[in-house]
């Protein structure tokens, strides 16, 4: 019996070491580009080994009670796992469902050689179940959910990239002809967000919020085309800077729009102050847009 346990332990040790080495092996860059302008929300977070402190900031950030991670051990586990997966780039596009504006379809693109190695282990098991059908598309392995009500309808991976989508049409519009060489993202760009109001989605949700709080939080929502937000890391630890651009329709009167932007900035300042950040900003008016340059640093 003792000899059997010793052999089992040795086997598990060799298996663990083999898996660990396999996870650390490099992978080919799949190269994929998302056409962000066609969707309501596009966001991308790009974390490199030199700016790992952003993980500490994200995990410790407080906004609403239900989003706060209260357990110290869970926070430390998330930060440790996050550092192990670096470099990590996650892009997400989302759009309200046609028959339910309160729910969203999404497509996520995750680029991390180590994350893909780890995720591939359960994905291999998925391929053995009856829940997904598996097939090859060129270099890509694609899993398709057989149940149309599943939260994940499509999974695809190749090289250092994995795609997850809740919508077959959204997946198909990106996959195939749109797979191309990816544009290199600067390592110091931590965050990019685009909120698109071309189809009136932003305006709709502002109206919904107005009914809930009995206050019009963005009176010029019907004049807004899109909002672009960027954050870059600076050489100083726990310090970031960036800009927000509020694009309005041609010929819009920016008088009320600037007031809306200032109100929005004051809201962000209060949230940041509650998290012990100093948030400074300057507003610039252009022909059809309002640009905000901001500086964010930990107290």
Coordinates of C-alpha atoms in Angstrom, one line a residue:
X1 CA 0.0 0.0 0.0
X2 CA 2.8 2.4 0.9
X3 CA 4.5 1.7 -2.4
X4 CA 1.3 2.4 -4.3
X5 CA 0.9 5.8 -2.6
X6 CA 4.5 6.6 -3.3
X7 CA 4.0 5.7 -7.0
X8 CA 0.7 7.8 -7.1
X9 CA 2.5 10.8 -5.5
X10 CA 5.3 10.5 -8.0
X11 CA 2.9 10.3 -10.9
X12 CA 0.9 13.4 -9.7
X13 CA 4.2 15.3 -9.1
X14 CA 5.4 14.6 -12.7
X15 CA 2.0 15.5 -14.1
X16 CA 1.9 18.8 -12.2
X17 CA 5.4 19.7 -13.3
X18 CA 4.6 18.8 -16.9
X19 CA 1.4 20.9 -16.9
X20 CA 3.2 23.8 -15.3
X21 CA 6.0 23.7 -17.9
X22 CA 3.3 23.4 -20.7
X23 CA 1.4 26.4 -19.4
X24 CA 4.6 28.5 -19.4
X25 CA 5.5 27.6 -23.1
X26 CA 5.0 30.5 -25.5
X27 CA 2.2 30.6 -28.1
X28 CA 1.8 32.1 -31.5
X29 CA 0.0 35.5 -31.8
X30 CA -3.3 34.7 -33.4
X31 CA -3.8 38.3 -34.7
X32 CA -7.4 39.5 -34.6
X33 CA -9.1 42.9 -35.0
X34 CA -12.5 44.0 -33.6
X35 CA -14.5 46.5 -35.6
X36 CA -15.5 48.4 -32.5
X37 CA -17.7 51.1 -34.1
X38 CA -20.5 48.7 -34.9
X39 CA -21.3 48.0 -31.2
X40 CA -22.9 49.9 -28.3
X41 CA -19.9 49.3 -26.0
X42 CA -16.3 48.4 -26.8
X43 CA -13.7 48.1 -24.0
X44 CA -10.2 46.9 -23.8
X45 CA -7.9 46.5 -20.8
X46 CA -4.2 45.9 -21.5
X47 CA -2.0 44.9 -18.6
X48 CA 1.7 44.3 -19.0
X49 CA 4.3 43.0 -16.5
X50 CA 5.6 46.5 -15.9
X51 CA 2.2 47.9 -14.7
X52 CA 0.9 45.0 -12.5
X53 CA -0.1 47.6 -9.8
X54 CA -3.3 48.1 -11.7
X55 CA -4.4 44.7 -10.5
X56 CA -4.1 45.9 -6.9
X57 CA -6.1 49.0 -7.7
X58 CA -8.9 47.1 -9.5
X59 CA -9.3 44.5 -6.8
X60 CA -9.3 47.0 -4.0
X61 CA -11.6 49.6 -5.7
X62 CA -15.0 50.3 -4.1
X63 CA -18.0 51.5 -6.0
X64 CA -21.2 49.7 -4.9
X65 CA -21.5 47.3 -2.0
X66 CA -22.4 44.3 -4.3
X67 CA -19.2 44.8 -6.3
X68 CA -16.8 44.9 -3.4
X69 CA -14.5 41.9 -2.8
X70 CA -14.6 41.7 1.0
X71 CA -12.4 38.7 1.5
X72 CA -8.7 39.5 1.8
X73 CA -7.7 36.0 0.7
X74 CA -9.8 36.2 -2.4
X75 CA -8.3 39.6 -3.3
X76 CA -4.8 38.2 -2.9
X77 CA -5.7 35.1 -5.0
X78 CA -7.1 37.2 -7.8
X79 CA -4.0 39.5 -7.8
X80 CA -1.6 36.5 -7.8
X81 CA -3.5 34.7 -10.6
X82 CA -3.6 38.0 -12.6
X83 CA 0.1 38.5 -12.4
X84 CA 0.7 34.9 -13.5
X85 CA -1.4 35.4 -16.6
X86 CA 0.5 38.6 -17.8
X87 CA 0.7 40.0 -20.3
X88 CA -3.0 40.1 -20.5
X89 CA -5.3 41.9 -23.0
X90 CA -9.1 41.5 -22.7
X91 CA -11.4 43.2 -25.3
X92 CA -15.2 43.1 -24.8
X93 CA -18.0 44.3 -27.2
X94 CA -21.6 44.3 -26.1
X95 CA -24.9 45.3 -27.6
X96 CA -28.5 45.1 -26.2
X97 CA -30.5 42.1 -27.4
X98 CA -33.1 42.8 -30.1
X99 CA -36.0 41.5 -27.9
X100 CA -34.7 42.6 -24.5
X101 CA -33.0 45.9 -24.0
X102 CA -32.2 45.1 -20.4
X103 CA -30.0 42.2 -21.4
X104 CA -26.9 42.2 -23.6
X105 CA -25.1 40.0 -26.2
X106 CA -21.4 40.0 -25.9
X107 CA -18.2 38.9 -27.4
X108 CA -15.0 38.7 -25.4
X109 CA -11.5 38.3 -26.9
X110 CA -8.8 37.2 -24.4
X111 CA -5.1 37.4 -25.3
X112 CA -2.8 35.6 -22.8
X113 CA -0.7 32.6 -23.7
X114 CA -0.8 31.3 -20.1
X115 CA -4.6 31.9 -19.8
X116 CA -5.2 30.0 -23.0
X117 CA -3.1 27.0 -21.7
X118 CA -5.1 26.9 -18.5
X119 CA -8.5 27.3 -20.2
X120 CA -7.7 24.6 -22.7
X121 CA -7.8 22.0 -20.0
X122 CA -11.6 22.3 -19.2
X123 CA -12.2 23.1 -22.9
X124 CA -10.9 19.6 -23.8
X125 CA -13.4 18.2 -21.4
X126 CA -16.2 20.3 -23.0
X127 CA -15.4 18.7 -26.3
X128 CA -16.1 15.3 -24.8
X129 CA -19.6 16.3 -23.6
X130 CA -22.9 16.4 -25.5
X131 CA -23.3 20.2 -24.7
X132 CA -21.0 21.4 -27.5
X133 CA -20.1 20.3 -31.0
X134 CA -16.5 20.8 -32.0
X135 CA -14.9 21.5 -35.4
X136 CA -11.9 23.1 -37.0
X137 CA -11.9 26.4 -39.0
X138 CA -8.5 26.8 -40.4
X139 CA -6.1 27.0 -37.4
X140 CA -9.0 27.7 -35.0
X141 CA -10.8 25.2 -32.9
X142 CA -14.5 26.2 -32.5
X143 CA -17.0 24.9 -30.0
X144 CA -20.7 25.5 -30.7
X145 CA -23.4 25.1 -27.9
X146 CA -26.2 22.8 -28.8
X147 CA -28.6 24.6 -26.4
X148 CA -29.6 27.9 -27.8
X149 CA -30.3 29.3 -24.3
X150 CA -26.8 28.8 -23.0
X151 CA -25.0 32.0 -21.9
X152 CA -22.0 31.0 -24.1
X153 CA -22.9 30.0 -27.7
X154 CA -19.5 30.0 -29.3
X155 CA -16.0 29.4 -28.1
X156 CA -12.9 29.5 -30.4
X157 CA -9.2 29.5 -29.7
X158 CA -6.0 29.5 -31.6
X159 CA -2.5 30.6 -30.5
X160 CA -2.6 33.0 -27.6
X161 CA -6.2 34.0 -28.2
X162 CA -9.6 32.8 -27.1
X163 CA -13.1 34.1 -28.2
X164 CA -16.2 33.7 -26.1
X165 CA -19.6 34.9 -27.4
X166 CA -23.2 34.7 -26.3
X167 CA -24.5 35.4 -29.8
X168 CA -24.0 33.4 -32.9
X169 CA -24.5 36.3 -35.3
X170 CA -22.0 38.5 -33.3
X171 CA -19.5 35.7 -33.4
X172 CA -19.9 35.1 -37.2
X173 CA -19.6 38.8 -38.0
X174 CA -16.2 38.9 -36.4
X175 CA -14.9 35.4 -37.2
X176 CA -13.5 34.3 -40.5
X177 CA -13.0 37.2 -42.9
X178 CA -12.3 39.7 -40.1
X179 CA -9.4 37.6 -38.7
X180 CA -6.3 39.6 -39.7
X181 CA -3.1 41.0 -38.4
X182 CA -3.7 42.8 -35.2
X183 CA -2.7 46.4 -34.7
X184 CA -0.1 46.7 -32.0
X185 CA -1.4 48.3 -28.8
X186 CA 1.0 50.4 -26.9
X187 CA 2.1 48.7 -23.7
X188 CA 1.3 51.8 -21.6
X189 CA -2.4 52.0 -22.7
X190 CA -4.2 50.4 -19.8
X191 CA -7.8 51.0 -20.8
X192 CA -9.9 52.0 -23.8
X193 CA -13.7 52.4 -23.8
X194 CA -16.1 53.4 -26.5
X195 CA -19.8 54.1 -25.8
X196 CA -21.6 54.4 -29.1
X197 CA -24.9 56.3 -29.4
X198 CA -25.3 55.9 -33.2
X199 CA -28.5 53.8 -32.6
X200 CA -29.8 55.8 -29.6
X201 CA -28.8 53.1 -27.0
X202 CA -27.1 55.6 -24.7
X203 CA -30.0 58.0 -24.9
X204 CA -32.4 55.1 -24.0
X205 CA -30.5 54.1 -20.9
X206 CA -30.2 57.8 -19.8
X207 CA -34.0 58.0 -20.0
X208 CA -34.3 54.8 -18.0
X209 CA -32.0 56.2 -15.3
X210 CA -33.9 59.5 -15.3
X211 CA -37.1 57.6 -14.5
X212 CA -35.4 55.8 -11.7
X213 CA -33.6 58.7 -9.9
X214 CA -36.1 61.4 -11.0
X215 CA -33.2 63.5 -12.4
X216 CA -31.9 64.0 -15.9
X217 CA -28.3 63.1 -15.5
X218 CA -27.3 63.9 -19.2
X219 CA -29.8 66.3 -20.7
X220 CA -27.9 66.5 -24.1
X221 CA -28.0 62.7 -24.5
X222 CA -30.0 63.0 -27.8
X223 CA -27.2 65.1 -29.2
X224 CA -24.4 62.7 -28.3
X225 CA -22.7 60.5 -30.9
X226 CA -20.2 58.6 -28.8
X227 CA -17.9 58.8 -25.8
X228 CA -14.3 57.6 -26.0
X229 CA -12.2 57.0 -22.9
X230 CA -8.5 56.2 -22.6
X231 CA -6.2 55.7 -19.6
X232 CA -2.4 55.4 -19.8
X233 CA 0.1 54.5 -17.1
X234 CA 2.7 57.0 -16.1
X235 CA 6.2 56.4 -14.8
X236 CA 5.0 57.0 -11.2
X237 CA 3.5 54.1 -9.3
X238 CA -0.3 54.3 -8.7
X239 CA -0.6 57.2 -11.1
X240 CA -2.5 57.4 -14.4
X241 CA -3.6 59.9 -16.9
X242 CA -5.8 60.0 -19.9
X243 CA -8.6 61.7 -21.7
X244 CA -12.4 61.4 -22.4
X245 CA -13.9 62.8 -25.6
X246 CA -17.6 63.4 -25.8
X247 CA -18.5 63.6 -29.5
X248 CA -21.8 65.5 -30.4
X249 CA -23.7 65.8 -33.6
X250 CA -22.7 68.4 -36.1
X251 CA -24.2 71.8 -35.3
X252 CA -25.0 71.0 -31.6
X253 CA -25.1 73.7 -29.0
X254 CA -22.4 72.7 -26.6
X255 CA -23.7 74.9 -23.8
X256 CA -25.7 72.2 -22.0
X257 CA -23.3 69.5 -23.2
X258 CA -20.5 71.1 -21.2
X259 CA -22.6 71.3 -18.1
X260 CA -23.4 67.6 -18.5
X261 CA -19.7 66.7 -18.9
X262 CA -18.9 68.8 -15.8
X263 CA -21.6 67.0 -13.8
X264 CA -20.2 63.6 -15.0
X265 CA -16.7 64.7 -14.0
X266 CA -17.8 65.7 -10.5
X267 CA -19.5 62.4 -10.0
X268 CA -16.2 60.6 -11.0
X269 CA -14.3 62.9 -8.6
X270 CA -16.5 61.9 -5.7
X271 CA -16.1 58.2 -6.5
X272 CA -12.3 58.5 -6.7
X273 CA -12.1 60.6 -3.6
X274 CA -13.9 57.8 -1.7
X275 CA -11.2 55.4 -2.9
X276 CA -8.3 57.8 -1.8
X277 CA -7.5 59.1 -5.2
X278 CA -6.8 62.7 -6.3
X279 CA -8.7 63.3 -9.6
X280 CA -7.9 66.5 -11.5
X281 CA -9.2 67.4 -14.9
X282 CA -9.4 70.1 -17.5
X283 CA -12.1 70.6 -20.1
X284 CA -11.5 71.7 -23.7
X285 CA -14.2 72.6 -26.2
X286 CA -13.8 71.8 -29.9
X287 CA -16.2 72.3 -32.8
X288 CA -18.4 69.3 -32.1
X289 CA -16.8 67.7 -29.1
X290 CA -15.8 68.3 -25.5
X291 CA -12.5 66.8 -24.4
X292 CA -11.5 66.2 -20.8
X293 CA -7.8 65.6 -19.9
X294 CA -7.5 64.0 -16.5
X295 CA -4.8 63.0 -14.0
X296 CA -5.4 60.3 -11.4
X297 CA -3.1 59.5 -8.6
X298 CA -3.3 57.7 -5.2
X299 CA -3.2 59.9 -2.1

